[in-house]
PDB file of C-alpha atoms in Angstrom:
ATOM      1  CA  UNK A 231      18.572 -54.076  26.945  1.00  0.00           C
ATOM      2  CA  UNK A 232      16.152 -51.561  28.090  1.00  0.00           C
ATOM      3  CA  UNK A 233      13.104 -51.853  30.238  1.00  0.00           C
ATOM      4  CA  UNK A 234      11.138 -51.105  27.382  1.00  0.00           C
ATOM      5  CA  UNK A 235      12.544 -53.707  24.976  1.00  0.00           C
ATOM      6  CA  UNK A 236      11.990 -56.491  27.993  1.00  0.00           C
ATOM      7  CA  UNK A 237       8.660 -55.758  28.483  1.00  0.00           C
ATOM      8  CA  UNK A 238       7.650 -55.578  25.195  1.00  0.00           C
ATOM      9  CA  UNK A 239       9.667 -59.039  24.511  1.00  0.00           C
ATOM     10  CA  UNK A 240       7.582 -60.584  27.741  1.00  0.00           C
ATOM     11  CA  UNK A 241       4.427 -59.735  26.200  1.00  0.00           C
ATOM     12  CA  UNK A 242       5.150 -61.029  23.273  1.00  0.00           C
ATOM     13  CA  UNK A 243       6.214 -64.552  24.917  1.00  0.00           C
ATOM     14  CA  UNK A 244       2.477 -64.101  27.459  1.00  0.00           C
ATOM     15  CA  UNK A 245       0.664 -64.044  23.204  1.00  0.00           C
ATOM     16  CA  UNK A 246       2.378 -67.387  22.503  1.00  0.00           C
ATOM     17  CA  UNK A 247       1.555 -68.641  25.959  1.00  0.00           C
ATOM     18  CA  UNK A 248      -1.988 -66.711  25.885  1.00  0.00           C
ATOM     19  CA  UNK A 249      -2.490 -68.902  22.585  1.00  0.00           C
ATOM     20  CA  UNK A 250      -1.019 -72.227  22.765  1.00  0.00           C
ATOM     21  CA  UNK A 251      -3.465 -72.440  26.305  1.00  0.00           C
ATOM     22  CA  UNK A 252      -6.470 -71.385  24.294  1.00  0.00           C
ATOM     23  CA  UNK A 253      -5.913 -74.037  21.786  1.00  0.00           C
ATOM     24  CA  UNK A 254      -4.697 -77.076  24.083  1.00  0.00           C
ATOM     25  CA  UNK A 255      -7.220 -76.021  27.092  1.00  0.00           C
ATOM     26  CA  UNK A 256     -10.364 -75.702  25.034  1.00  0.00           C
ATOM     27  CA  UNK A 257      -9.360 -78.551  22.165  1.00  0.00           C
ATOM     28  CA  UNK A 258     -10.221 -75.800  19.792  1.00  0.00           C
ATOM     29  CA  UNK A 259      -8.524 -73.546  17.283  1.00  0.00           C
ATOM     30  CA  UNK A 260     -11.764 -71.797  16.213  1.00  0.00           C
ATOM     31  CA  UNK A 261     -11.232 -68.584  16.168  1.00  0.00           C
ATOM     32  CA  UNK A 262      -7.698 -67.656  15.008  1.00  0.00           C
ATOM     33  CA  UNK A 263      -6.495 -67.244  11.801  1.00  0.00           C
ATOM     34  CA  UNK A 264      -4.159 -69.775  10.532  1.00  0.00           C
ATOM     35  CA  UNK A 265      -2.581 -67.980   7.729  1.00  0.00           C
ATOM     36  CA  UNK A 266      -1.760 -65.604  10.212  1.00  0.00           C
ATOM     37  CA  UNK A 267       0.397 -67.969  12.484  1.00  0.00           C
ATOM     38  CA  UNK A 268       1.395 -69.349   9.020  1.00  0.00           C
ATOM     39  CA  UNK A 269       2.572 -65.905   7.989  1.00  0.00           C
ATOM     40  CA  UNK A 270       4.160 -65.689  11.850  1.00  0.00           C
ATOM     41  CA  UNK A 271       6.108 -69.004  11.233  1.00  0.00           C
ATOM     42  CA  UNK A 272       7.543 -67.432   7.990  1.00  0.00           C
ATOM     43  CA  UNK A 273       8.855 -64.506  10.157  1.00  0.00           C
ATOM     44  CA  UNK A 274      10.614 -66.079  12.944  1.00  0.00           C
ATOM     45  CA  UNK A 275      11.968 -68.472  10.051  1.00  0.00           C
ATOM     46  CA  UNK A 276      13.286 -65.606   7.827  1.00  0.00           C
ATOM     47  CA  UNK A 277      14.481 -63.659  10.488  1.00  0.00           C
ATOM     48  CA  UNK A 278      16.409 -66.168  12.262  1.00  0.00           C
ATOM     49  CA  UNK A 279      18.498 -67.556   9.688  1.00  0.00           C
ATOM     50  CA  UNK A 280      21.707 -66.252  11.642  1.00  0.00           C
ATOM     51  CA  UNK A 281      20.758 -68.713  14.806  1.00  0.00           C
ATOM     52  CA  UNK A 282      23.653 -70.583  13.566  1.00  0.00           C
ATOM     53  CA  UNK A 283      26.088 -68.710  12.229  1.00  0.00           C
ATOM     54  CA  UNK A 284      26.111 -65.530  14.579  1.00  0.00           C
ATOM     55  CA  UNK A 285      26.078 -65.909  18.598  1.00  0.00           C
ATOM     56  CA  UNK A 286      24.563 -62.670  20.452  1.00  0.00           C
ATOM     57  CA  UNK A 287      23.772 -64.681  24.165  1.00  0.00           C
ATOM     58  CA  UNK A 288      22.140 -66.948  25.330  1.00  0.00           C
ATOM     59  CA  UNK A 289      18.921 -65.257  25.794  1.00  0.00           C
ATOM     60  CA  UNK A 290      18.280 -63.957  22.377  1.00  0.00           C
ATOM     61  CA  UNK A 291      19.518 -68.006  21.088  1.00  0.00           C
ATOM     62  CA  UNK A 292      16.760 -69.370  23.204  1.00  0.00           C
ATOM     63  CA  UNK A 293      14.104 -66.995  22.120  1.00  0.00           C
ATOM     64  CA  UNK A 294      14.841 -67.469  18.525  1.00  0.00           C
ATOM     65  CA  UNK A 295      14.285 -71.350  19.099  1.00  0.00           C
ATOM     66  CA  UNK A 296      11.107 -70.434  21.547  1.00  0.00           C
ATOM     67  CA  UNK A 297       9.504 -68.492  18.501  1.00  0.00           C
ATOM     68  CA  UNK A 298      10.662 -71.015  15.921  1.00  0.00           C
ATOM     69  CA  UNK A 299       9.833 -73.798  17.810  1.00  0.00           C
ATOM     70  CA  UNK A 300       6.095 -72.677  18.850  1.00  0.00           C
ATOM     71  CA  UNK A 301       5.014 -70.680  15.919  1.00  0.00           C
ATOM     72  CA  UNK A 302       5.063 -74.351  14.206  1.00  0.00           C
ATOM     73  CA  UNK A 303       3.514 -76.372  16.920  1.00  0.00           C
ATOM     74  CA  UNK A 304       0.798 -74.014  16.758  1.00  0.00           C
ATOM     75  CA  UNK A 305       0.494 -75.156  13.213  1.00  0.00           C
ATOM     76  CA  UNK A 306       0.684 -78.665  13.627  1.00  0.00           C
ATOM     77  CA  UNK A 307      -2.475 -77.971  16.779  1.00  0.00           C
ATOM     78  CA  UNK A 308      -4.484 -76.059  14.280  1.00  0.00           C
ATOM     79  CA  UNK A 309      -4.005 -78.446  10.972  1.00  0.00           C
ATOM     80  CA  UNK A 310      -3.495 -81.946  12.399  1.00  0.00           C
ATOM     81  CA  UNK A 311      -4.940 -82.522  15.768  1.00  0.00           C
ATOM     82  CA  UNK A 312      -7.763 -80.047  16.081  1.00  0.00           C
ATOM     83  CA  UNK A 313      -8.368 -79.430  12.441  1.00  0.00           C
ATOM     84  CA  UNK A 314     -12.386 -79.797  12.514  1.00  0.00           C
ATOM     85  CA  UNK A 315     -12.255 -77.084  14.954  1.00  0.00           C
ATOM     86  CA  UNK A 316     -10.755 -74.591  12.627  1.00  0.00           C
ATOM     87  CA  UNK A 317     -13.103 -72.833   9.987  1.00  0.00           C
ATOM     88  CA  UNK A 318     -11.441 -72.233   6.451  1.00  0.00           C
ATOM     89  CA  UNK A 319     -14.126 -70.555   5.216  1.00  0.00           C
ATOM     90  CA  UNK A 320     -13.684 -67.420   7.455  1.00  0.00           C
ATOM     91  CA  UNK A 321      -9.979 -67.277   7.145  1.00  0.00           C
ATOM     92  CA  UNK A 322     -10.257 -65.950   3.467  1.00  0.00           C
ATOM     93  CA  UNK A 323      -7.372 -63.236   3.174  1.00  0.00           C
ATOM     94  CA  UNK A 324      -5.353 -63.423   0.240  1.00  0.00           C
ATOM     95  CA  UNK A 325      -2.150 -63.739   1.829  1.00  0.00           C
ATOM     96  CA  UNK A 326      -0.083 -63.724  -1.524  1.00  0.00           C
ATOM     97  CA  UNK A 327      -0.664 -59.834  -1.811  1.00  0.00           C
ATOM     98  CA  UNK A 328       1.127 -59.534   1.830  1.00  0.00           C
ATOM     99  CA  UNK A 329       3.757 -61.736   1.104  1.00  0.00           C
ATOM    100  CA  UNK A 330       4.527 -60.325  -2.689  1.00  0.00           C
ATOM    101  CA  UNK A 331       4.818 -56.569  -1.714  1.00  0.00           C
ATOM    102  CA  UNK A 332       6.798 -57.493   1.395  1.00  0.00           C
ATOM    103  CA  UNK A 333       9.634 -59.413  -0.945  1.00  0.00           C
ATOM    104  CA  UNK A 334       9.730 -56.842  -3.395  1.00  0.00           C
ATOM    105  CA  UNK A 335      10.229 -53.941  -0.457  1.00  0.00           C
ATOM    106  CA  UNK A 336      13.263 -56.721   1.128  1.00  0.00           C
ATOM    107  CA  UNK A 337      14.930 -56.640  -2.070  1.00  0.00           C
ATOM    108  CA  UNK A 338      14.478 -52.569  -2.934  1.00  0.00           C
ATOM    109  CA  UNK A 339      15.194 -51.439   1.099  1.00  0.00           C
ATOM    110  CA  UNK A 340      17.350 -53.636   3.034  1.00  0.00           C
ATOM    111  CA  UNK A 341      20.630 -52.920   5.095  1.00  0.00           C
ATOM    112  CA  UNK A 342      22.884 -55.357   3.284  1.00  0.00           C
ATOM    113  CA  UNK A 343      26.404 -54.279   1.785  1.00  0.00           C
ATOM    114  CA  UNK A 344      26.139 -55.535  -1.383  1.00  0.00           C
ATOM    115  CA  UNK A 345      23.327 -58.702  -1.925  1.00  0.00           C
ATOM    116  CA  UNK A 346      23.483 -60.373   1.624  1.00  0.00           C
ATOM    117  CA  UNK A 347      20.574 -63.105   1.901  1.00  0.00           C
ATOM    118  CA  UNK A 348      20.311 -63.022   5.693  1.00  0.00           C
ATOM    119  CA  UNK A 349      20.385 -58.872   5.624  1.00  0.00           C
ATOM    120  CA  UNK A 350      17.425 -59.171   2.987  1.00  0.00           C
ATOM    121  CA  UNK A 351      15.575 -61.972   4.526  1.00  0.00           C
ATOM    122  CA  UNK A 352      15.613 -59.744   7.870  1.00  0.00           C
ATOM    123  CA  UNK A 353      14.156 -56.694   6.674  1.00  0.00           C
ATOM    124  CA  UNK A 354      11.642 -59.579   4.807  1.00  0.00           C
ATOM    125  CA  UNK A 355      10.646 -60.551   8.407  1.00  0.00           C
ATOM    126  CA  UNK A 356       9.889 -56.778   9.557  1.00  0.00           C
ATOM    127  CA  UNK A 357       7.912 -55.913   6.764  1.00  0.00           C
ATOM    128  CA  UNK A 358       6.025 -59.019   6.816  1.00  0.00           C
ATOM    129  CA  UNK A 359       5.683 -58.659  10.400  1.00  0.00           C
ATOM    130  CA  UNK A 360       3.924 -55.835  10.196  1.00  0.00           C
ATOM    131  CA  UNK A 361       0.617 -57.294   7.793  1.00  0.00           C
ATOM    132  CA  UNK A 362       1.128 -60.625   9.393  1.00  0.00           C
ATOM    133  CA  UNK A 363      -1.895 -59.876  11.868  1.00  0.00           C
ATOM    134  CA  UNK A 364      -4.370 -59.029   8.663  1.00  0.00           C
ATOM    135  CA  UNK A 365      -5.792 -61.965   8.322  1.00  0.00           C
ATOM    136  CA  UNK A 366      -6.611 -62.407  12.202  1.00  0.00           C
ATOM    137  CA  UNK A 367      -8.126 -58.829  11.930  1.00  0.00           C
ATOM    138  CA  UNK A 368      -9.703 -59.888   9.053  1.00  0.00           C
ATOM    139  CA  UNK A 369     -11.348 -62.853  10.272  1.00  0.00           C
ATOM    140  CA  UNK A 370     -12.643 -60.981  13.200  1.00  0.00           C
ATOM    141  CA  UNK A 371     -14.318 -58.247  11.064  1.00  0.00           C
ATOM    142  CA  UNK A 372     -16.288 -61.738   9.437  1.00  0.00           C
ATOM    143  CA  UNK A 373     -17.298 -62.723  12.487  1.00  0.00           C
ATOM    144  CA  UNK A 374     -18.096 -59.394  14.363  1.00  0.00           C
ATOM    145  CA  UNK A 375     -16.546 -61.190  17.698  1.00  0.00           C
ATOM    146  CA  UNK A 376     -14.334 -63.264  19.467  1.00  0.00           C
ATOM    147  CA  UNK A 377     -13.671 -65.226  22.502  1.00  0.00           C
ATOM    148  CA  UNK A 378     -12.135 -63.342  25.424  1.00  0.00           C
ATOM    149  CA  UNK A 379      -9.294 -65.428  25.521  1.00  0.00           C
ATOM    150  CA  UNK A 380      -8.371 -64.426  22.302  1.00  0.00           C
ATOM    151  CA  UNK A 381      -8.609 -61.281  22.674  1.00  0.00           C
ATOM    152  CA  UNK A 382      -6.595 -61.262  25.244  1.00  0.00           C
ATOM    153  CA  UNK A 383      -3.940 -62.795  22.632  1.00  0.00           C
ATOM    154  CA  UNK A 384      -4.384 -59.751  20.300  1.00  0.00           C
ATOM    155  CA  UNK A 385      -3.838 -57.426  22.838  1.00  0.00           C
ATOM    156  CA  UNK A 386      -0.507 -58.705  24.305  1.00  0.00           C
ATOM    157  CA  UNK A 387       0.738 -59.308  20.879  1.00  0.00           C
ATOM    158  CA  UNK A 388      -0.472 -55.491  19.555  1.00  0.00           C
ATOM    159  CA  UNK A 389       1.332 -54.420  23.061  1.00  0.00           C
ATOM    160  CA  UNK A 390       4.041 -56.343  22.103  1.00  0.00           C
ATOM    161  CA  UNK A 391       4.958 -54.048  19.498  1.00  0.00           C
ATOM    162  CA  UNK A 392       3.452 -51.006  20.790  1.00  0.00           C
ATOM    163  CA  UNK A 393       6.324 -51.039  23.006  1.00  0.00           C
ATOM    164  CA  UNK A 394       8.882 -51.399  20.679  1.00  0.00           C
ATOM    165  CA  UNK A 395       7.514 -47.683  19.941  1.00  0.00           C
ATOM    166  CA  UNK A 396       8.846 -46.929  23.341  1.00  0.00           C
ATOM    167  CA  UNK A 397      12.097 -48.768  22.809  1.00  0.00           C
ATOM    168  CA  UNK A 398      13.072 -46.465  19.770  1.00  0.00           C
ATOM    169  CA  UNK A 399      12.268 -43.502  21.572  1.00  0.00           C
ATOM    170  CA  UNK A 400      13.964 -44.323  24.296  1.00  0.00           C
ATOM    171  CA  UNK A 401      17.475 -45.371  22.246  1.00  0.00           C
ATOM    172  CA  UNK A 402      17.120 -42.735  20.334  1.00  0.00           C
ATOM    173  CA  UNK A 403      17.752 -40.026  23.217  1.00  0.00           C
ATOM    174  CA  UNK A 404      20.487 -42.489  24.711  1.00  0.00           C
ATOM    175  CA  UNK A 405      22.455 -43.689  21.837  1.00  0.00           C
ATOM    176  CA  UNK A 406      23.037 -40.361  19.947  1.00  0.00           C
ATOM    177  CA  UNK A 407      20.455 -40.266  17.724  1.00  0.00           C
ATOM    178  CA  UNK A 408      20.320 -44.051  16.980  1.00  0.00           C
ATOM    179  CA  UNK A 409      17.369 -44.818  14.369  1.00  0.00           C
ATOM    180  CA  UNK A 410      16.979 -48.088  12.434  1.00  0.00           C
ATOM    181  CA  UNK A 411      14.241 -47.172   9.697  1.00  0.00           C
ATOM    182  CA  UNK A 412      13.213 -50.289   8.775  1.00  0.00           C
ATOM    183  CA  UNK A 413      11.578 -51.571  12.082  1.00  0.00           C
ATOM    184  CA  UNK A 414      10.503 -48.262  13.359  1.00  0.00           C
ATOM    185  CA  UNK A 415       8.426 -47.537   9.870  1.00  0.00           C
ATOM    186  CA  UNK A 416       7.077 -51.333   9.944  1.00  0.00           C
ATOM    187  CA  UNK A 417       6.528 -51.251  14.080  1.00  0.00           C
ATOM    188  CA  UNK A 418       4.238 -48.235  13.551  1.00  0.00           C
ATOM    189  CA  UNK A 419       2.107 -49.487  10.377  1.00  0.00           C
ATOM    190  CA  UNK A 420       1.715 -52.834  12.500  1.00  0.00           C
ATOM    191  CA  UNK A 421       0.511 -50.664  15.716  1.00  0.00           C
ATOM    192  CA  UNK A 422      -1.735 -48.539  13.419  1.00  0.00           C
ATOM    193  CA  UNK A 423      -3.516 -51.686  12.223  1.00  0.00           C
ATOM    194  CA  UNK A 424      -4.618 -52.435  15.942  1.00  0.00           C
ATOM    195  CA  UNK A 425      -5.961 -49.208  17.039  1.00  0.00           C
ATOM    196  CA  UNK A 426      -9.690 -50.325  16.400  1.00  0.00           C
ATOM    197  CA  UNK A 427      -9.280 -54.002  18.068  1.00  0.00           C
ATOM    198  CA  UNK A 428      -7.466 -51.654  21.122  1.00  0.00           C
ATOM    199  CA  UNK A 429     -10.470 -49.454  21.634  1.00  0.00           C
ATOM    200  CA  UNK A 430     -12.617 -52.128  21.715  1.00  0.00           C
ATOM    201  CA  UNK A 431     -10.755 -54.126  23.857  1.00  0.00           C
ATOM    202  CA  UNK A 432     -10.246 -51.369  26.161  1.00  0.00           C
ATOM    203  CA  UNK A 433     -13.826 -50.208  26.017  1.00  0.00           C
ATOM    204  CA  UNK A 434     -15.517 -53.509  26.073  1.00  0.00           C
ATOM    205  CA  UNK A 435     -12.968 -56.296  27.314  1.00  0.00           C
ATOM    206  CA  UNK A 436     -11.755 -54.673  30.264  1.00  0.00           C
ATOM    207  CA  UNK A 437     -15.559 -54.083  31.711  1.00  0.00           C
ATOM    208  CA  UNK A 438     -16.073 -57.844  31.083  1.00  0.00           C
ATOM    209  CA  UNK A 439     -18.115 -57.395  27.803  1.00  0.00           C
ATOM    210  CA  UNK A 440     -18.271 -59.352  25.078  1.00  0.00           C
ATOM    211  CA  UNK A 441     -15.545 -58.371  22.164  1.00  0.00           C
ATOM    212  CA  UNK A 442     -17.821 -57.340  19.427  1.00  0.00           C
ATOM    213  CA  UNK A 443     -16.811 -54.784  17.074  1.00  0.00           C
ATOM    214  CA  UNK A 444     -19.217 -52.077  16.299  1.00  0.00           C
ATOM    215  CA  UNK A 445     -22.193 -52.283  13.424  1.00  0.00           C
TER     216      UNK A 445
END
């Protein structure tokens, strides 16, 4: 594992973190989108399917149960104990037209030999991965703001897969030319869809502003 990939998996751990202490700390889920953690859950779901039936280490078996594990508490905090906190009405994406196009690309692109459920289900996860943030992004448009602390959420989880970017490049020059397709396509979409929350965030955030995106 290179630097890049660690860093980029530790920020993505500090999101969850970053998260689960916004919603237990304040008593409040206001704010985040649930069909995007919903979406999220379906990710770590479809792309873990293998946490039984192939061993890597220990490391990667414990951070597939980590993801797994908190992408549904955060679920069960957002629909059952702070429910009245969290506003339907402004998480109005149509998820369905994320999750749809995403199959259909599993099914056409994929790396399985022949019709291999787990191979199809993972490239499922990547491309769903990379819309699953839409309707957070969404809601935030709706609103024209956010809390810091969210924010601050967004960002690791956008850096999260920024550096994955780095990662590809950086296998790519020291394993002969080594490109996987799939992710690298997916990672960059998914970066492209945060490049207005990162200006603002850097421009605003940083100083100790208010995140409020632009009229």
């Amino acid at each position: 594992m290179n630097i890049f990939r660690l860093v980029a998996d530790l920020m993505h751990l500090a999101s969850i973190v970053i998260l689960l202490l916004k919603i237990t700390k304040t008593r409040s889920a206001a704010g985040i989108s649930f069909k995007t953690q919903a979406l999220y859950a379906g990710v770590f779901c479809a792309r873990y399917l293998d946490l039984v039936t192939h061993y890597v280490s220990l490391y990667n078996t414990l951070m597939k149960i980590f993801f797994i594990g908190t992408s549904f508490y955060i679920l069960y905090l957002m629909k059952v104990r702070f429910r009245a906190t969290w506003d339907p009405n402004l998480d109005t994406l149509r998820v369905e037209y994320l999750v749809a196009p995403c199959a259909l690309l599993a099914l056409i692109f994929n790396y399985a030999k022949g019709f291999d459920p787990i191979e199809i289900f993972w490239a499922f996860s990547i491309y769903l991965e990379s819309v699953a943030i839409l309707p957070q992004l969404f809601q935030l448009t709706r609103t024209g703001e956010a809390e810091t602390i969210t924010t601050h959420y967004l960002f690791a989880l956008g850096a999260y897969r920024g550096l994955y970017i780095f990662n590809w490049i950086y296998r790519y020059f020291t394993e002969k030319g080594h490109v996987e397709w799939i992710p690298v396509l997916a990672g960059l979409v998914q970066t492209g869809l945060y490049c207005d929350f990162f200006y603002v965030y850097l421009t605003r955030v940083l100083k100790g502003k208010k995140f409020q995106l632009p009229a």
